[in-house]
Short mmCIF file of C-alpha atoms in Angstrom, two decimals:
data_model
loop_
_atom_site.label_atom_id
_atom_site.label_comp_id
_atom_site.label_asym_id
_atom_site.label_seq_id
_atom_site.Cartn_x
_atom_site.Cartn_y
_atom_site.Cartn_z
CA UNK A 1 -0.32 0.02 -12.50
CA UNK A 2 3.10 0.57 -13.88
CA UNK A 3 5.71 -1.39 -12.24
CA UNK A 4 7.44 0.61 -9.02
CA UNK A 5 11.13 0.79 -8.64
CA UNK A 6 12.47 1.13 -5.54
CA UNK A 7 16.24 0.83 -4.65
CA UNK A 8 15.68 -0.60 -0.66
CA UNK A 9 13.09 -1.80 1.55
CA UNK A 10 10.24 -0.53 2.37
CA UNK A 11 7.86 -1.68 5.69
CA UNK A 12 8.18 -1.75 9.60
CA UNK A 13 11.44 -3.09 9.07
CA UNK A 14 12.57 -1.85 5.62
CA UNK A 15 15.82 1.09 5.61
CA UNK A 16 12.23 3.39 4.34
CA UNK A 17 14.57 5.31 2.39
CA UNK A 18 12.56 8.31 1.69
CA UNK A 19 12.27 8.36 -1.79
CA UNK A 20 11.33 4.44 -1.69
CA UNK A 21 8.68 6.51 0.93
CA UNK A 22 7.63 8.20 -1.65
CA UNK A 23 6.89 5.63 -4.87
CA UNK A 24 5.02 3.16 -2.33
CA UNK A 25 2.33 5.75 -0.94
CA UNK A 26 1.85 7.17 -4.28
CA UNK A 27 1.45 3.23 -6.12
CA UNK A 28 -0.44 2.64 -2.99
CA UNK A 29 -2.61 6.26 -3.62
CA UNK A 30 -3.18 4.89 -6.49
CA UNK A 31 -4.61 2.08 -5.58
CA UNK A 32 -6.76 3.00 -2.91
CA UNK A 33 -8.71 5.64 -5.28
CA UNK A 34 -10.44 2.34 -5.90
CA UNK A 35 -12.51 2.26 -3.03
CA UNK A 36 -13.35 5.78 -2.76
CA UNK A 37 -14.22 5.78 1.08
CA UNK A 38 -10.60 4.93 2.16
CA UNK A 39 -8.29 8.04 2.41
CA UNK A 40 -5.30 8.55 0.81
CA UNK A 41 -2.01 8.38 2.19
CA UNK A 42 0.51 11.08 2.61
CA UNK A 43 3.14 10.92 0.41
CA UNK A 44 5.83 12.26 2.54
CA UNK A 45 8.28 10.02 2.38
CA UNK A 46 7.60 8.76 5.98
CA UNK A 47 6.23 5.88 7.80
CA UNK A 48 5.78 7.87 10.98
CA UNK A 49 8.26 7.29 14.80
CA UNK A 50 5.29 3.86 15.25
CA UNK A 51 4.28 3.14 12.87
CA UNK A 52 2.90 -0.70 14.05
CA UNK A 53 1.13 0.80 16.91
CA UNK A 54 -0.43 3.26 14.39
CA UNK A 55 -4.19 2.91 13.78
CA UNK A 56 -4.27 4.24 10.53
CA UNK A 57 -1.86 2.69 9.78
CA UNK A 58 -3.93 -1.19 10.35
CA UNK A 59 -6.39 0.16 8.97
CA UNK A 60 -4.51 0.68 5.98
CA UNK A 61 -3.46 -2.27 5.90
CA UNK A 62 -6.29 -4.24 5.76
CA UNK A 63 -7.31 -2.03 2.98
CA UNK A 64 -5.33 -3.19 1.17
CA UNK A 65 -5.51 -6.47 1.78
CA UNK A 66 -9.22 -5.96 0.67
CA UNK A 67 -7.21 -4.46 -2.49
CA UNK A 68 -4.89 -6.96 -3.75
CA UNK A 69 -8.03 -9.42 -2.48
CA UNK A 70 -10.45 -8.36 -5.14
CA UNK A 71 -7.87 -7.61 -7.89
CA UNK A 72 -6.69 -11.52 -7.31
CA UNK A 73 -10.51 -12.27 -7.19
CA UNK A 74 -10.43 -10.75 -10.62
CA UNK A 75 -7.24 -11.91 -11.85
CA UNK A 76 -8.58 -15.29 -11.41
CA UNK A 77 -12.05 -15.18 -12.65
CA UNK A 78 -10.24 -13.64 -16.04
CA UNK A 79 -8.05 -16.82 -16.22
CA UNK A 80 -11.10 -19.03 -16.13
CA UNK A 81 -10.21 -20.57 -12.99
#
């Protein structure tokens, strides 16, 4: 995956500039393609009015943790650990 550049923080306590949020949403969708049973995020530049209370937000976070765990495992095996 290529590097992405954002200008300010993105997330629950972030500045959430719409262009930065879109960049993160697009990057996450590229990773989500690795898990075909997971729906892609809508790339709209918004987190929603209350993402911390959103069931889909929590599910997406859990799914991203799974992806990162798999990627870390692959990286560690590639390094011989």
